[in-house]
mmCIF file of C-alpha atoms in Angstrom:
data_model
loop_
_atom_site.group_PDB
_atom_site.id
_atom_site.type_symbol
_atom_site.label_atom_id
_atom_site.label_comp_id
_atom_site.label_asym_id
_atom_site.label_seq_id
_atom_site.Cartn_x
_atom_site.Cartn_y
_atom_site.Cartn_z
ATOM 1 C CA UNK A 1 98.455 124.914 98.737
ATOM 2 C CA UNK A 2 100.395 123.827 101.929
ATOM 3 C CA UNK A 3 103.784 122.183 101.700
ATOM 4 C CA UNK A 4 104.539 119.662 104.173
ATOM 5 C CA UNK A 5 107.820 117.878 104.037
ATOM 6 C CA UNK A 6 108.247 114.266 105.639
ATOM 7 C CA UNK A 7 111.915 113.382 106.713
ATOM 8 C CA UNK A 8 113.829 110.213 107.602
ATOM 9 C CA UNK A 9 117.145 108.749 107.454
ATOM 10 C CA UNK A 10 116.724 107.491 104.041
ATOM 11 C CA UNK A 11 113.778 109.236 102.493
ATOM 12 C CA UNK A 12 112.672 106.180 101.307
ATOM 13 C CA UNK A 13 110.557 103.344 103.111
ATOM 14 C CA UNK A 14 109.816 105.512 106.210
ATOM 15 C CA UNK A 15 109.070 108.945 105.349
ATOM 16 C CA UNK A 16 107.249 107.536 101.902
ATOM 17 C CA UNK A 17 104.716 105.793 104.198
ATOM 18 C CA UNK A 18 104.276 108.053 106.135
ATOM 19 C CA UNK A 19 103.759 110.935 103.617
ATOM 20 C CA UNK A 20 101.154 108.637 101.990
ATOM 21 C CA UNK A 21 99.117 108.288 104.707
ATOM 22 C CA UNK A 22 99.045 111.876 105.598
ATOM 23 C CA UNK A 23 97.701 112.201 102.000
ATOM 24 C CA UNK A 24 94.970 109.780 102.029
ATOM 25 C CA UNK A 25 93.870 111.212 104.965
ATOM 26 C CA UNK A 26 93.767 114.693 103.970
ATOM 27 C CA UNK A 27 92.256 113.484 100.735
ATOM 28 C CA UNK A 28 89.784 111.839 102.729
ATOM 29 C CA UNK A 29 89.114 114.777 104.888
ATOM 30 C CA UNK A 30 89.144 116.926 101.850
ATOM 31 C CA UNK A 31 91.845 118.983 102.434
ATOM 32 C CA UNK A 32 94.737 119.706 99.583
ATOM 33 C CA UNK A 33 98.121 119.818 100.809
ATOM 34 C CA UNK A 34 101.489 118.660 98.868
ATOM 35 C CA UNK A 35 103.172 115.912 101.024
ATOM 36 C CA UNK A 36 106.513 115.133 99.843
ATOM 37 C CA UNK A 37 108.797 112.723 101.616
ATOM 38 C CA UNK A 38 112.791 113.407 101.726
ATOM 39 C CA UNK A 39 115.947 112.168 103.461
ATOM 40 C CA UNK A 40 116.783 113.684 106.414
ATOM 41 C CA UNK A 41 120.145 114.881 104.729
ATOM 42 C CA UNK A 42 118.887 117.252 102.514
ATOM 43 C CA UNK A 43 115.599 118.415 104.869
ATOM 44 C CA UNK A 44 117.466 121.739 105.198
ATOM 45 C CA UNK A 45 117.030 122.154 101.434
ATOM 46 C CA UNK A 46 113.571 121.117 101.330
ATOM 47 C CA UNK A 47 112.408 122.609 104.358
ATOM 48 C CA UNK A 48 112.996 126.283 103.040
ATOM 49 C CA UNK A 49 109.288 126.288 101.187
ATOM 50 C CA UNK A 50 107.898 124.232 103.773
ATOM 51 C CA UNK A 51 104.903 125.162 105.689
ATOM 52 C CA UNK A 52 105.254 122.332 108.612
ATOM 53 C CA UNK A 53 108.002 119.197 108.864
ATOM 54 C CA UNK A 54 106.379 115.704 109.888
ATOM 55 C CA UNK A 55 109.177 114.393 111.630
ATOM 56 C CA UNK A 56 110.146 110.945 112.008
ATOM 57 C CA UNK A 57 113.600 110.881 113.416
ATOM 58 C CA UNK A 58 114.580 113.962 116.211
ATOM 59 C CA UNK A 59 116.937 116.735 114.436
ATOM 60 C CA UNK A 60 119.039 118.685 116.472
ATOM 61 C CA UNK A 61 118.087 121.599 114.776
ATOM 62 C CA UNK A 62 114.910 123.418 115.337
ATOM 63 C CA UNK A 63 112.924 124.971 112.474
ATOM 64 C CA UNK A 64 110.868 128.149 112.231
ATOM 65 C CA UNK A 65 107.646 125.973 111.134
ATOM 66 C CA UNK A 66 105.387 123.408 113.255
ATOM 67 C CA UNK A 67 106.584 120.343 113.363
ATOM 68 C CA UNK A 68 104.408 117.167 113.958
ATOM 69 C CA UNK A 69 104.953 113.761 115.228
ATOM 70 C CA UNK A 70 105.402 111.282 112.174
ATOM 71 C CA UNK A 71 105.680 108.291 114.386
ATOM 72 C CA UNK A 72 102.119 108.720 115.239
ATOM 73 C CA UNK A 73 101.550 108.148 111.750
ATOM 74 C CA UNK A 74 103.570 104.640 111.813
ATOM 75 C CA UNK A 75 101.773 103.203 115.443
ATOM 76 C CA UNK A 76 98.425 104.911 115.081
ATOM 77 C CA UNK A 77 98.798 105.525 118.483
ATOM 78 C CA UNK A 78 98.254 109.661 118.705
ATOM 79 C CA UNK A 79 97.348 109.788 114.961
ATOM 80 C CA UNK A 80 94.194 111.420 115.064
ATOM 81 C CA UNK A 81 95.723 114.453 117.186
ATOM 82 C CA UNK A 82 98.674 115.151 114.895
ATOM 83 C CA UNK A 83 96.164 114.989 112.067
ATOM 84 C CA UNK A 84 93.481 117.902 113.563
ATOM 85 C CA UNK A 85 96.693 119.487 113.999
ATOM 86 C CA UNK A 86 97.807 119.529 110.745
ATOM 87 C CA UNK A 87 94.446 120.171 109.473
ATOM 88 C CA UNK A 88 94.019 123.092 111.652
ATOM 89 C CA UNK A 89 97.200 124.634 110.435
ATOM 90 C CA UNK A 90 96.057 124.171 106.697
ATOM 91 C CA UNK A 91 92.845 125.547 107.083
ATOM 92 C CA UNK A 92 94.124 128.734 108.749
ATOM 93 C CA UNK A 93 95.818 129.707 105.726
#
């Protein structure tokens, strides 16, 4: 199953609402994937068995997985293009 971390400053309100509504909508869409949110502090820890990063607030580091717009997933506005995206990425194994 895919691992996709969530990261914001606090790990907490943000990235947890986010993170949930990337899994309802997979669930929806019938696709398994573990969303997990975390603080943006320890994303470097996290990120190591990731398979993309949903991010919320810019890093200034860059990763060596796909990383998707999380703010989509807070407006709505772009939402349905991160999540074929995502989906696409999952389903290519």
């Amino acid at each position: 199953m895919k691992k996709i971390i969530v990261a914001c400053g606090s790990g907490v309100a943000t990235s947890q609402t986010v993170a949930s509504k990337i899994t309802k909508l997979l669930k929806e869409k019938k696709v398994p994937a573990d969303v997990e949110a975390v603080d943006i502090k320890s994303l470097k820890h996290h990120i190591k068995g990731a398979d993309a990063y949903v991010s919320i607030v810019k890093s200034k580091e860059s990763f060596d997985i796909p990383v998707f717009n999380g703010i989509a997933f807070l407006t709505g506005m772009g939402q349905e293009q991160e999540l074929a995206k995502i989906i696409q990425l999952i389903q290519e194994g």
